[in-house]
Amino acid sequence: MKDKILIASGQGFWGDLIDAPYKQVTEGEVDYLVMDYLAEVTMSILQKQMNKNPMLGYAADIPDLMKRILPVCWDKNIKIITNGGGVNPTACAEAVMEVAKSLGIENIKVAVVIGDNILDRINEIVDSGCMLNNMETGEPVTIIKDKMLSANVYFGALPIAEALKEGADIVITGRTTDTGLTLAPMIYEFNWDVQDYNLMAAGTVAGHILECGGQASGGNFLGDWESIEMANIGFPIAEAYPDGTVIITKHNSLGGKVSFETVAEQLVYEIGDPEEYITPDCVADFTSIKLEDLGNNRVKVFNVAGKPETNMFKVSCSYAKGYSATGSLTYSWPQALTKAKAADKILRKRLEYLGLNLEEIRTEYVGYNSCHGPLSYTPDEDKINEIVMKVSVRSDDYASVERFGKEIAPLILTGPPSVTGFAGGRPKPSSVVAYWPALIPKNLVFPEVKIMEYSI
Amino acid sequence: MKKRLLDIAHGRSGDKGNAANIGIIAYDQKGYELLQKHLTIERMKNHFEGICFGKIERFELPNLKALNFLLHDTLGGGGTVSLKHDAQGKTLAAALLRMEIDIDESF
């Protein structure tokens, strides 16, 4: 058994720094690379792609990324775990194996974790009595069933640990909790008893710290951010020990900062009741966590307590909810705010004359109060240099949203003066995809681990 | 004497559905005791009037010298549905740090 393992975060979300995974595996010692590609509604985009082409449905960046990092990872025996498989982990794995073959890397073992996609099973599940009620509103899923675009269960660490036990070098999953990606290698390497909930919680906490990439190593830091070298930021690495102690660190050669404060900020990010951090693997108590700053960008995370997991999985569904569009114009001094407000009034009158069917219209003044609303300072207008008027609309009626998009540019010639900042043509309607979180009894869902076979 | 929370704490905010979560972390133990004392739900409701339209939940994480708040009905429908510029509430931790509290001279 290893005396410690180094788990590196490679991506906090699909759209994160492209080079981060490459730097993690080349700038220092690493045993595992874990990458998260799935935001709440990413699955709906991937599902649409797969509906059009059965060979798609996974994070498109992955094959190119693998071309870059597979030689290094194979050479250094670095294992890769990612949920970038989306709604088609099998196709993703096949693409990765093609890349491996083209690089002359024989015998790499790629595993997929599937069974999370329950889009085709919704009727069966509802008929069996599970209404997949919205966790926030309590409404039954039947009200949006016809507009549903994706439905995926959040699996945890166990299927990934199973894949690692079967010798996988690369594990590609569908929907999995980010925390599970980091906990799984610890379960596998240290032979953890999955009912030792303090250990499960320790790995879960490490996963929460890693899951947003650079946000734990100096990014988006409301403390002393100015002193941090950001351009070449090193993403966080969890140096994990068999007793559940984890040291959060980063490669010395890269920028960023790991301190009590940077780690603490990530710990309080996107949590509800800290005593009840619920995952498929355990319920972690974030109030038990102790941090010790060891200096030199090393922070020890210890004392983590956990309780047994629930008997439910969380499900993330998405559904179509109309269209939206956004237009903006910039008004300079003098009277920047007065002019922006006047332009908004003119625009709304025109939209009213047109009889457009818009469910919501929202105007915000960027540079004035779009972030902090009523808490914003109200300076003497003569001191305001410029204001961006930003108008957004949402409606089930595509034509109305499209017509709104044609009403922005005319304001340049038929509205208040000294206006600019209009580029990119008419704002086009984009599909709004809404999120429907629900719970499903664990005994209704069947995770499956498959080792991919090479086709001769 | 009045002090802005910005001078004694840092933090981070994010989204949980249509609720915003704000974590606020004191730089030292004295600062944490001030946060515990002054950041009542009532005080938070007043501060975020016009921003938060639902209930506020309050939690303590003493080991981290931190408080966590859930501000319900704050994000205009949440995530992808909201038309708000800051649809995910990422600037709300900073909005909290604007708050001024009364502290005695011995601080």
Coordinates of C-alpha atoms in Angstrom, one line a residue:
Chain A
M1 CA 0.0 0.0 0.0
K2 CA 1.3 3.5 -0.8
D3 CA 2.1 5.6 2.2
K4 CA 0.5 8.7 0.5
I5 CA -1.1 9.5 -2.9
L6 CA -1.1 12.8 -4.8
I7 CA -4.4 13.7 -6.4
A8 CA -4.3 16.7 -8.7
S9 CA -7.3 18.7 -9.8
G10 CA -7.2 19.3 -13.6
Q11 CA -10.5 21.2 -14.3
G12 CA -13.1 22.9 -12.2
F13 CA -15.6 23.0 -15.0
W14 CA -15.9 22.6 -18.7
G15 CA -14.5 25.9 -19.9
D16 CA -11.7 26.1 -17.3
L17 CA -8.0 26.7 -18.3
I18 CA -7.2 24.3 -21.1
D19 CA -3.6 23.9 -20.1
A20 CA -4.2 23.2 -16.4
P21 CA -4.3 19.4 -16.7
Y22 CA -1.1 19.4 -18.7
K23 CA 0.7 21.5 -16.2
Q24 CA -0.5 19.4 -13.3
V25 CA 1.1 16.2 -14.8
T26 CA 4.3 17.8 -16.1
E27 CA 5.3 20.3 -13.4
G28 CA 5.7 17.9 -10.5
E29 CA 4.8 14.6 -9.0
V30 CA 1.2 13.4 -9.3
D31 CA -0.5 10.0 -9.0
Y32 CA -4.0 10.8 -10.1
L33 CA -5.5 13.5 -12.3
V34 CA -9.2 14.3 -11.6
M35 CA -11.3 16.5 -13.9
D36 CA -14.8 17.8 -13.7
Y37 CA -16.6 18.7 -16.9
L38 CA -20.2 18.8 -15.8
A39 CA -22.1 21.9 -14.7
E40 CA -25.8 21.6 -13.8
V41 CA -27.2 21.7 -17.3
T42 CA -24.2 20.5 -19.3
M43 CA -26.0 17.1 -19.8
S44 CA -28.8 18.8 -21.7
I45 CA -26.3 20.1 -24.3
L46 CA -24.6 16.8 -24.5
Q47 CA -27.9 14.9 -24.8
K48 CA -28.9 17.1 -27.7
Q49 CA -25.6 16.3 -29.4
M50 CA -26.1 12.6 -28.9
N51 CA -29.7 12.7 -30.2
K52 CA -28.3 14.1 -33.4
N53 CA -25.3 11.8 -33.6
P54 CA -24.9 8.7 -31.5
M55 CA -21.1 9.0 -31.5
L56 CA -21.3 12.3 -29.5
G57 CA -22.5 13.3 -26.1
Y58 CA -19.2 13.7 -24.1
A59 CA -17.0 16.7 -23.4
A60 CA -15.5 17.4 -26.8
D61 CA -12.2 18.7 -25.4
I62 CA -11.2 15.2 -24.1
P63 CA -9.7 13.6 -27.1
D64 CA -7.4 16.6 -27.8
L65 CA -6.5 16.8 -24.1
M66 CA -5.6 13.1 -24.1
K67 CA -3.3 13.5 -27.1
R68 CA -1.3 16.0 -25.1
I69 CA -1.3 14.3 -21.7
L70 CA -1.5 10.5 -22.4
P71 CA 2.2 10.1 -23.2
V72 CA 3.2 11.8 -19.9
C73 CA 0.6 10.0 -17.9
W74 CA 1.5 6.6 -19.3
D75 CA 5.2 7.2 -18.8
K76 CA 4.7 8.4 -15.2
N77 CA 1.9 5.9 -14.3
I78 CA -0.6 8.7 -13.6
K79 CA -4.2 7.6 -13.6
I80 CA -7.0 9.8 -14.9
I81 CA -10.5 10.1 -13.6
T82 CA -13.1 12.3 -15.2
N83 CA -16.9 12.7 -15.5
G84 CA -16.4 14.2 -19.0
G85 CA -18.1 11.1 -20.4
G86 CA -21.4 13.0 -20.1
V87 CA -24.3 11.1 -21.5
N88 CA -22.0 8.9 -23.6
P89 CA -19.1 7.7 -21.6
T90 CA -18.7 4.7 -23.9
A91 CA -18.2 6.8 -27.0
C92 CA -15.8 9.0 -25.0
A93 CA -13.8 5.9 -23.9
E94 CA -13.7 4.7 -27.5
A95 CA -12.3 8.1 -28.7
V96 CA -9.7 8.0 -25.9
M97 CA -8.6 4.5 -26.9
E98 CA -8.2 5.6 -30.5
V99 CA -6.0 8.4 -29.3
A100 CA -3.9 5.9 -27.2
K101 CA -3.6 3.6 -30.2
S102 CA -2.4 6.5 -32.4
L103 CA 0.2 7.3 -29.9
G104 CA 1.5 3.8 -29.8
I105 CA 0.3 3.3 -26.3
E106 CA -0.8 -0.4 -26.1
N107 CA -2.7 -2.1 -23.4
I108 CA -4.0 1.0 -21.7
K109 CA -7.1 0.0 -19.6
V110 CA -10.0 2.3 -19.9
A111 CA -13.1 1.9 -17.8
V112 CA -16.5 3.5 -18.0
V113 CA -19.1 4.0 -15.3
I114 CA -22.6 4.0 -16.7
G115 CA -26.2 3.6 -15.5
D116 CA -26.6 7.2 -14.4
N117 CA -28.6 8.2 -17.4
I118 CA -32.3 7.6 -16.6
L119 CA -33.9 9.7 -19.3
D120 CA -35.4 6.7 -21.0
R121 CA -36.6 5.3 -17.7
I122 CA -38.6 8.2 -16.4
N123 CA -42.1 6.7 -17.1
E124 CA -41.0 3.4 -15.5
I125 CA -39.7 5.2 -12.4
V126 CA -42.8 7.4 -12.1
D127 CA -45.1 4.3 -12.5
S128 CA -43.2 2.6 -9.7
G129 CA -44.2 5.4 -7.4
C130 CA -41.2 7.7 -7.3
M131 CA -42.5 11.1 -8.5
L132 CA -39.0 12.7 -8.7
N133 CA -40.4 15.8 -6.9
N134 CA -38.5 19.0 -7.3
M135 CA -36.3 19.3 -4.2
E136 CA -37.0 23.0 -4.0
T137 CA -40.6 23.3 -4.9
G138 CA -42.0 19.8 -4.2
E139 CA -43.7 19.7 -7.6
P140 CA -43.9 16.2 -9.2
V141 CA -41.8 15.6 -12.3
T142 CA -45.0 15.0 -14.4
I143 CA -45.4 18.7 -14.9
I144 CA -42.2 18.9 -17.0
K145 CA -41.8 15.4 -18.2
D146 CA -42.6 16.3 -21.8
K147 CA -40.0 19.0 -21.9
M148 CA -37.3 17.0 -20.2
L149 CA -33.9 17.1 -21.9
S150 CA -31.7 15.1 -19.6
A151 CA -31.9 13.0 -16.4
N152 CA -28.8 11.8 -14.7
V153 CA -28.2 10.2 -11.3
Y154 CA -25.2 11.4 -9.3
F155 CA -23.1 8.3 -8.5
G156 CA -20.4 8.6 -5.9
A157 CA -17.0 7.2 -5.4
L158 CA -17.9 3.5 -5.2
P159 CA -18.2 2.6 -9.0
I160 CA -15.0 4.5 -9.7
A161 CA -13.1 2.6 -6.9
E162 CA -14.5 -0.6 -8.4
A163 CA -13.1 0.4 -11.8
L164 CA -9.7 1.1 -10.3
K165 CA -9.8 -2.3 -8.5
E166 CA -10.3 -3.8 -12.0
G167 CA -7.1 -2.2 -13.1
A168 CA -8.3 0.8 -14.9
D169 CA -5.7 3.4 -15.9
I170 CA -8.4 5.8 -17.0
V171 CA -12.0 6.0 -15.6
I172 CA -14.6 7.9 -17.6
T173 CA -18.0 8.4 -16.0
G174 CA -21.3 10.0 -16.7
R175 CA -22.8 12.1 -13.9
T176 CA -20.7 11.6 -10.7
T177 CA -20.3 13.8 -7.8
D178 CA -17.1 15.9 -8.0
T179 CA -16.2 14.7 -4.5
G180 CA -16.4 11.1 -5.6
L181 CA -13.7 11.6 -8.2
T182 CA -11.2 12.5 -5.4
L183 CA -12.5 10.0 -2.8
A184 CA -12.4 7.0 -5.1
P185 CA -8.5 6.8 -5.4
M186 CA -8.2 7.0 -1.7
I187 CA -10.6 4.1 -1.1
Y188 CA -8.8 2.0 -3.7
E189 CA -5.2 2.8 -2.7
F190 CA -5.7 2.7 1.0
N191 CA -8.2 -0.1 1.1
W192 CA -10.6 2.0 3.1
D193 CA -13.7 0.4 4.6
V194 CA -16.5 2.2 2.9
Q195 CA -18.5 2.2 6.1
D196 CA -15.8 4.0 8.0
Y197 CA -17.6 7.3 7.6
N198 CA -15.0 9.5 9.0
L199 CA -12.6 8.4 6.3
M200 CA -15.4 8.7 3.6
A201 CA -16.0 12.3 4.9
A202 CA -12.2 13.1 4.8
G203 CA -12.0 12.1 1.2
T204 CA -15.3 13.9 0.4
V205 CA -13.9 17.1 2.0
A206 CA -10.7 16.8 0.0
G207 CA -12.9 16.5 -3.1
H208 CA -14.9 19.6 -2.3
I209 CA -11.6 21.5 -1.9
L210 CA -10.4 20.3 -5.3
E211 CA -13.6 20.4 -7.3
C212 CA -13.4 24.1 -8.4
G213 CA -9.7 23.9 -9.5
G214 CA -7.8 27.2 -9.0
Q215 CA -10.5 28.5 -6.6
A216 CA -8.8 26.7 -3.8
S217 CA -5.3 27.8 -4.7
G218 CA -5.6 31.6 -4.9
G219 CA -8.3 32.2 -7.6
N220 CA -11.4 34.2 -6.8
F221 CA -9.9 35.0 -3.4
L222 CA -11.3 37.9 -1.3
G223 CA -8.3 37.9 1.0
D224 CA -4.9 39.2 -0.1
W225 CA -5.4 38.4 -3.8
E226 CA -3.1 41.0 -5.2
S227 CA 0.1 39.3 -3.8
I228 CA -0.7 36.1 -5.7
E229 CA 1.0 35.2 -9.0
M230 CA -2.1 34.4 -11.0
A231 CA -1.2 34.0 -14.7
N232 CA 0.6 30.7 -14.2
I233 CA -1.7 29.5 -11.3
G234 CA -1.1 26.0 -10.1
F235 CA -4.3 24.1 -9.4
P236 CA -4.6 22.4 -6.0
I237 CA -3.3 18.9 -5.2
A238 CA -4.5 16.7 -2.4
E239 CA -1.7 14.8 -0.7
A240 CA -3.7 12.1 1.0
Y241 CA -2.7 9.7 3.7
P242 CA -4.2 6.4 4.9
D243 CA -5.5 7.8 8.1
G244 CA -7.6 10.4 6.3
T245 CA -5.3 13.3 6.8
V246 CA -5.0 15.4 3.6
I247 CA -2.5 18.1 2.9
I248 CA -3.7 20.5 0.2
T249 CA -0.8 21.9 -1.8
K250 CA 0.3 22.8 -5.3
H251 CA 3.4 22.4 -7.5
N252 CA 6.2 24.8 -6.4
S253 CA 7.0 25.8 -9.9
L254 CA 3.6 27.2 -10.6
G255 CA 1.9 30.3 -9.3
G256 CA -1.1 30.5 -7.0
K257 CA -1.3 30.2 -3.2
V258 CA -2.5 27.6 -0.8
S259 CA -3.1 29.0 2.7
F260 CA -5.6 28.6 5.5
E261 CA -7.6 31.4 4.0
T262 CA -7.7 30.2 0.4
V263 CA -8.7 26.7 1.5
A264 CA -11.3 28.0 4.0
E265 CA -12.9 30.1 1.3
Q266 CA -13.4 27.1 -0.9
L267 CA -14.7 25.1 2.0
V268 CA -17.6 27.5 2.5
Y269 CA -18.4 27.7 -1.2
E270 CA -21.8 26.4 -2.3
I271 CA -22.7 24.6 0.9
G272 CA -26.0 24.6 2.8
D273 CA -26.1 23.2 6.3
P274 CA -22.4 22.5 7.0
E275 CA -23.2 19.7 9.4
E276 CA -25.2 17.9 6.7
Y277 CA -23.1 17.8 3.5
I278 CA -24.8 15.0 1.8
T279 CA -23.2 12.8 -0.9
P280 CA -23.8 9.3 -2.2
D281 CA -20.9 8.1 0.0
C282 CA -21.5 9.7 3.3
V283 CA -22.9 12.8 5.1
A284 CA -19.9 14.9 6.0
D285 CA -19.8 17.4 8.9
F286 CA -18.0 20.5 7.6
T287 CA -18.1 22.0 11.1
S288 CA -15.7 19.2 12.3
I289 CA -13.0 20.2 9.8
K290 CA -9.7 21.5 11.2
L291 CA -7.1 23.3 9.1
E292 CA -3.4 23.9 9.9
D293 CA -1.3 26.1 7.7
L294 CA 2.0 24.3 7.5
G295 CA 3.5 27.2 5.4
N296 CA 5.1 26.8 2.0
N297 CA 1.7 26.4 0.3
R298 CA 0.8 23.4 2.4
V299 CA -2.4 23.2 4.5
K300 CA -3.3 20.2 6.5
V301 CA -7.0 19.2 6.6
F302 CA -7.9 16.8 9.4
N303 CA -10.3 15.8 12.2
V304 CA -13.1 15.3 9.6
A305 CA -16.2 13.5 10.9
G306 CA -18.9 11.8 8.9
K307 CA -22.2 9.8 9.2
P308 CA -23.7 7.1 7.0
E309 CA -25.0 8.0 3.5
T310 CA -28.7 8.3 2.9
N311 CA -30.7 5.7 0.9
M312 CA -31.3 8.1 -1.9
F313 CA -29.3 9.3 -4.9
K314 CA -29.7 12.9 -6.1
V315 CA -30.9 13.2 -9.7
S316 CA -30.1 16.2 -12.0
C317 CA -32.7 16.7 -14.7
S318 CA -33.0 19.5 -17.1
Y319 CA -35.9 20.7 -19.2
A320 CA -36.7 23.3 -21.8
K321 CA -38.0 26.5 -20.5
G322 CA -38.4 28.9 -23.4
Y323 CA -35.9 31.4 -24.8
S324 CA -33.9 34.4 -23.7
A325 CA -31.8 37.1 -25.2
T326 CA -29.6 40.0 -23.9
G327 CA -28.7 43.3 -25.5
S328 CA -26.5 46.1 -24.1
L329 CA -25.5 49.6 -24.9
T330 CA -22.9 51.9 -23.2
Y331 CA -23.7 55.5 -22.4
S332 CA -20.9 57.9 -21.6
W333 CA -20.7 61.0 -19.4
P334 CA -22.5 63.4 -19.2
Q335 CA -25.7 62.0 -17.6
A336 CA -24.7 58.4 -18.2
L337 CA -27.2 56.9 -15.8
T338 CA -30.0 59.3 -16.7
K339 CA -29.6 58.4 -20.4
A340 CA -29.4 54.7 -19.7
K341 CA -32.6 54.8 -17.8
A342 CA -34.3 56.9 -20.4
A343 CA -33.1 54.5 -23.1
D344 CA -34.6 51.6 -21.1
K345 CA -37.9 53.5 -20.9
I346 CA -38.0 54.1 -24.6
L347 CA -37.2 50.5 -25.3
R348 CA -39.9 49.2 -23.0
K349 CA -42.5 51.5 -24.6
R350 CA -41.6 50.2 -28.0
L351 CA -41.8 46.6 -26.8
E352 CA -45.2 47.4 -25.4
Y353 CA -46.4 49.0 -28.7
L354 CA -45.3 45.8 -30.5
G355 CA -47.4 43.7 -28.2
L356 CA -44.6 41.3 -27.6
N357 CA -45.3 38.3 -25.4
L358 CA -42.4 38.4 -22.9
E359 CA -42.6 36.6 -19.6
E360 CA -39.8 38.6 -18.0
I361 CA -37.9 41.8 -18.9
R362 CA -34.9 42.7 -16.7
T363 CA -32.8 45.8 -17.0
E364 CA -29.6 46.3 -15.1
Y365 CA -27.0 49.1 -15.1
V366 CA -23.6 47.7 -15.2
G367 CA -21.1 50.0 -13.6
Y368 CA -23.7 51.3 -11.3
N369 CA -25.6 48.7 -9.3
S370 CA -25.8 45.4 -11.2
C371 CA -23.8 43.5 -8.6
H372 CA -24.9 44.9 -5.2
G373 CA -28.3 46.5 -6.0
P374 CA -29.5 48.7 -3.2
L375 CA -26.2 48.4 -1.3
S376 CA -24.4 50.3 -4.1
Y377 CA -23.0 53.8 -3.6
T378 CA -25.0 56.5 -5.4
P379 CA -22.4 58.9 -6.6
D380 CA -23.1 62.4 -7.9
E381 CA -24.0 61.6 -11.5
D382 CA -21.4 64.1 -12.7
K383 CA -18.8 61.7 -11.4
I384 CA -20.1 58.7 -13.3
N385 CA -18.0 58.1 -16.4
E386 CA -20.1 55.5 -18.3
I387 CA -22.9 53.0 -17.7
V388 CA -23.8 49.9 -19.6
M389 CA -27.5 49.4 -20.0
K390 CA -28.1 45.7 -20.1
V391 CA -31.6 44.4 -21.0
S392 CA -32.6 40.7 -20.9
V393 CA -35.8 39.0 -21.7
R394 CA -37.3 35.5 -21.4
S395 CA -40.3 34.0 -23.0
D396 CA -41.8 30.7 -24.3
D397 CA -42.5 32.6 -27.5
Y398 CA -39.4 32.5 -29.8
A399 CA -40.7 35.2 -32.2
S400 CA -41.1 37.7 -29.4
V401 CA -37.6 37.1 -28.1
E402 CA -36.2 37.4 -31.6
R403 CA -38.1 40.6 -32.3
F404 CA -36.7 42.1 -29.0
G405 CA -33.3 41.4 -30.4
K406 CA -34.0 43.7 -33.2
E407 CA -34.9 46.6 -31.0
I408 CA -31.5 47.3 -29.4
A409 CA -29.4 48.7 -32.3
P410 CA -32.1 51.3 -33.4
L411 CA -31.6 53.0 -30.0
I412 CA -28.1 54.1 -31.2
L413 CA -29.7 56.4 -33.8
T414 CA -33.1 56.9 -32.2
G415 CA -32.3 57.3 -28.5
P416 CA -30.2 59.3 -26.0
P417 CA -26.8 60.6 -27.2
S418 CA -23.2 59.6 -26.8
V419 CA -23.8 55.9 -26.9
T420 CA -21.5 53.1 -28.1
G421 CA -20.6 49.5 -27.2
F422 CA -22.8 47.7 -29.7
A423 CA -21.0 44.9 -31.6
G424 CA -21.8 41.4 -32.7
G425 CA -25.1 42.0 -34.5
R426 CA -28.6 41.4 -33.2
P427 CA -28.8 39.4 -30.0
K428 CA -30.3 36.0 -31.0
P429 CA -32.6 33.9 -28.8
S430 CA -30.9 31.2 -26.9
S431 CA -32.7 28.2 -25.5
V432 CA -33.2 28.4 -21.7
V433 CA -32.5 25.1 -20.0
A434 CA -33.9 24.9 -16.5
Y435 CA -32.6 22.6 -13.7
W436 CA -34.8 20.1 -11.9
P437 CA -33.1 18.5 -8.9
A438 CA -34.8 15.4 -7.4
L439 CA -34.1 12.3 -5.3
I440 CA -34.5 8.7 -6.3
P441 CA -34.2 5.6 -4.1
K442 CA -30.8 3.9 -4.5
N443 CA -32.4 0.6 -5.2
L444 CA -34.0 1.8 -8.4
V445 CA -30.6 2.7 -10.1
F446 CA -27.9 0.4 -11.2
P447 CA -24.3 1.7 -11.7
E448 CA -22.2 -0.5 -14.0
V449 CA -18.5 -0.6 -14.5
K450 CA -17.3 -1.8 -17.9
I451 CA -13.7 -2.3 -19.0
M452 CA -13.5 -1.3 -22.6
E453 CA -12.3 -3.9 -25.0
Y454 CA -9.9 -3.2 -27.8
S455 CA -11.4 -3.9 -31.2
I456 CA -8.8 -5.8 -33.3
Chain B
M1 CA -16.4 53.1 16.4
K2 CA -17.7 51.7 13.1
K3 CA -15.8 49.2 11.1
R4 CA -16.5 47.6 7.7
L5 CA -16.6 43.8 7.6
L6 CA -14.1 44.1 4.7
D7 CA -11.5 45.0 7.3
I8 CA -12.0 42.0 9.5
A9 CA -13.1 39.2 7.2
H10 CA -13.1 37.7 3.7
G11 CA -15.5 35.2 2.1
R12 CA -17.0 33.7 -1.0
S13 CA -20.5 33.3 -2.3
G14 CA -22.2 31.0 -4.8
D15 CA -25.5 29.5 -5.8
K16 CA -27.7 26.7 -4.5
G17 CA -30.6 26.7 -6.8
N18 CA -32.5 30.0 -6.4
A19 CA -30.7 30.6 -3.1
A20 CA -27.3 32.3 -2.7
N21 CA -24.9 30.9 -0.1
I22 CA -22.5 33.4 1.5
G23 CA -19.5 32.1 3.6
I24 CA -17.8 34.8 5.7
I25 CA -14.5 34.0 7.4
A26 CA -12.8 36.2 10.0
Y27 CA -9.1 36.8 9.9
D28 CA -8.7 36.1 13.6
Q29 CA -10.6 34.9 16.6
K30 CA -11.6 38.3 17.8
G31 CA -13.0 39.0 14.4
Y32 CA -15.0 35.8 14.5
E33 CA -16.5 36.7 17.8
L34 CA -17.7 40.0 16.3
L35 CA -19.2 38.2 13.3
Q36 CA -21.0 35.8 15.7
K37 CA -22.4 38.7 17.7
H38 CA -23.4 41.1 14.9
L39 CA -24.4 38.8 12.0
T40 CA -27.8 37.7 13.3
I41 CA -30.5 36.7 10.8
E42 CA -32.3 39.9 11.5
R43 CA -29.2 42.0 10.7
M44 CA -28.7 40.0 7.5
K45 CA -32.4 40.5 6.5
N46 CA -32.0 44.2 6.8
H47 CA -28.7 44.4 5.0
F48 CA -29.9 42.3 2.1
E49 CA -33.3 44.0 1.8
G50 CA -34.2 44.3 -1.9
I51 CA -31.7 41.6 -2.8
C52 CA -33.0 38.6 -0.7
F53 CA -36.7 37.9 -1.0
G54 CA -36.9 34.7 1.0
K55 CA -35.8 33.4 4.4
I56 CA -32.2 33.4 5.6
E57 CA -30.6 30.5 7.3
R58 CA -27.5 30.9 9.5
F59 CA -24.8 28.3 10.4
E60 CA -21.6 28.5 12.4
L61 CA -18.2 26.8 11.5
P62 CA -16.1 27.8 14.5
N63 CA -13.0 25.7 13.5
L64 CA -12.8 27.9 10.4
K65 CA -13.8 31.1 12.1
A66 CA -16.6 31.3 9.6
L67 CA -20.4 31.7 9.3
N68 CA -22.4 30.4 6.4
F69 CA -25.7 31.9 5.3
L70 CA -28.3 30.7 2.8
L71 CA -30.3 33.5 1.3
H72 CA -33.4 32.0 -0.3
D73 CA -35.2 33.5 -3.3
T74 CA -32.2 35.7 -4.2
L75 CA -31.1 34.7 -7.7
G76 CA -34.1 35.5 -9.9
G77 CA -34.9 31.9 -10.5
G78 CA -31.3 30.6 -10.3
G79 CA -28.5 29.4 -12.5
T80 CA -29.5 29.2 -16.1
V81 CA -33.0 30.6 -15.8
S82 CA -32.2 33.9 -14.1
L83 CA -31.8 37.1 -16.2
K84 CA -29.7 38.7 -13.5
H85 CA -26.2 40.0 -14.4
D86 CA -25.0 38.1 -11.3
A87 CA -27.2 35.1 -11.7
Q88 CA -25.0 32.9 -9.5
G89 CA -24.6 35.4 -6.7
K90 CA -20.8 35.5 -7.1
T91 CA -20.5 39.1 -5.9
L92 CA -22.7 38.8 -2.8
A93 CA -20.0 37.9 -0.4
A94 CA -18.5 41.2 -1.2
A95 CA -21.9 42.9 -0.7
L96 CA -21.8 41.5 2.8
L97 CA -18.4 42.9 3.5
R98 CA -19.8 46.4 2.9
M99 CA -21.7 46.0 6.2
E100 CA -20.5 48.4 9.0
I101 CA -20.6 47.2 12.6
D102 CA -20.1 49.0 15.9
I103 CA -17.0 47.8 17.7
D104 CA -15.6 49.1 21.0
E105 CA -12.2 50.9 21.1
S106 CA -10.4 48.0 22.6
F107 CA -10.5 46.0 19.3

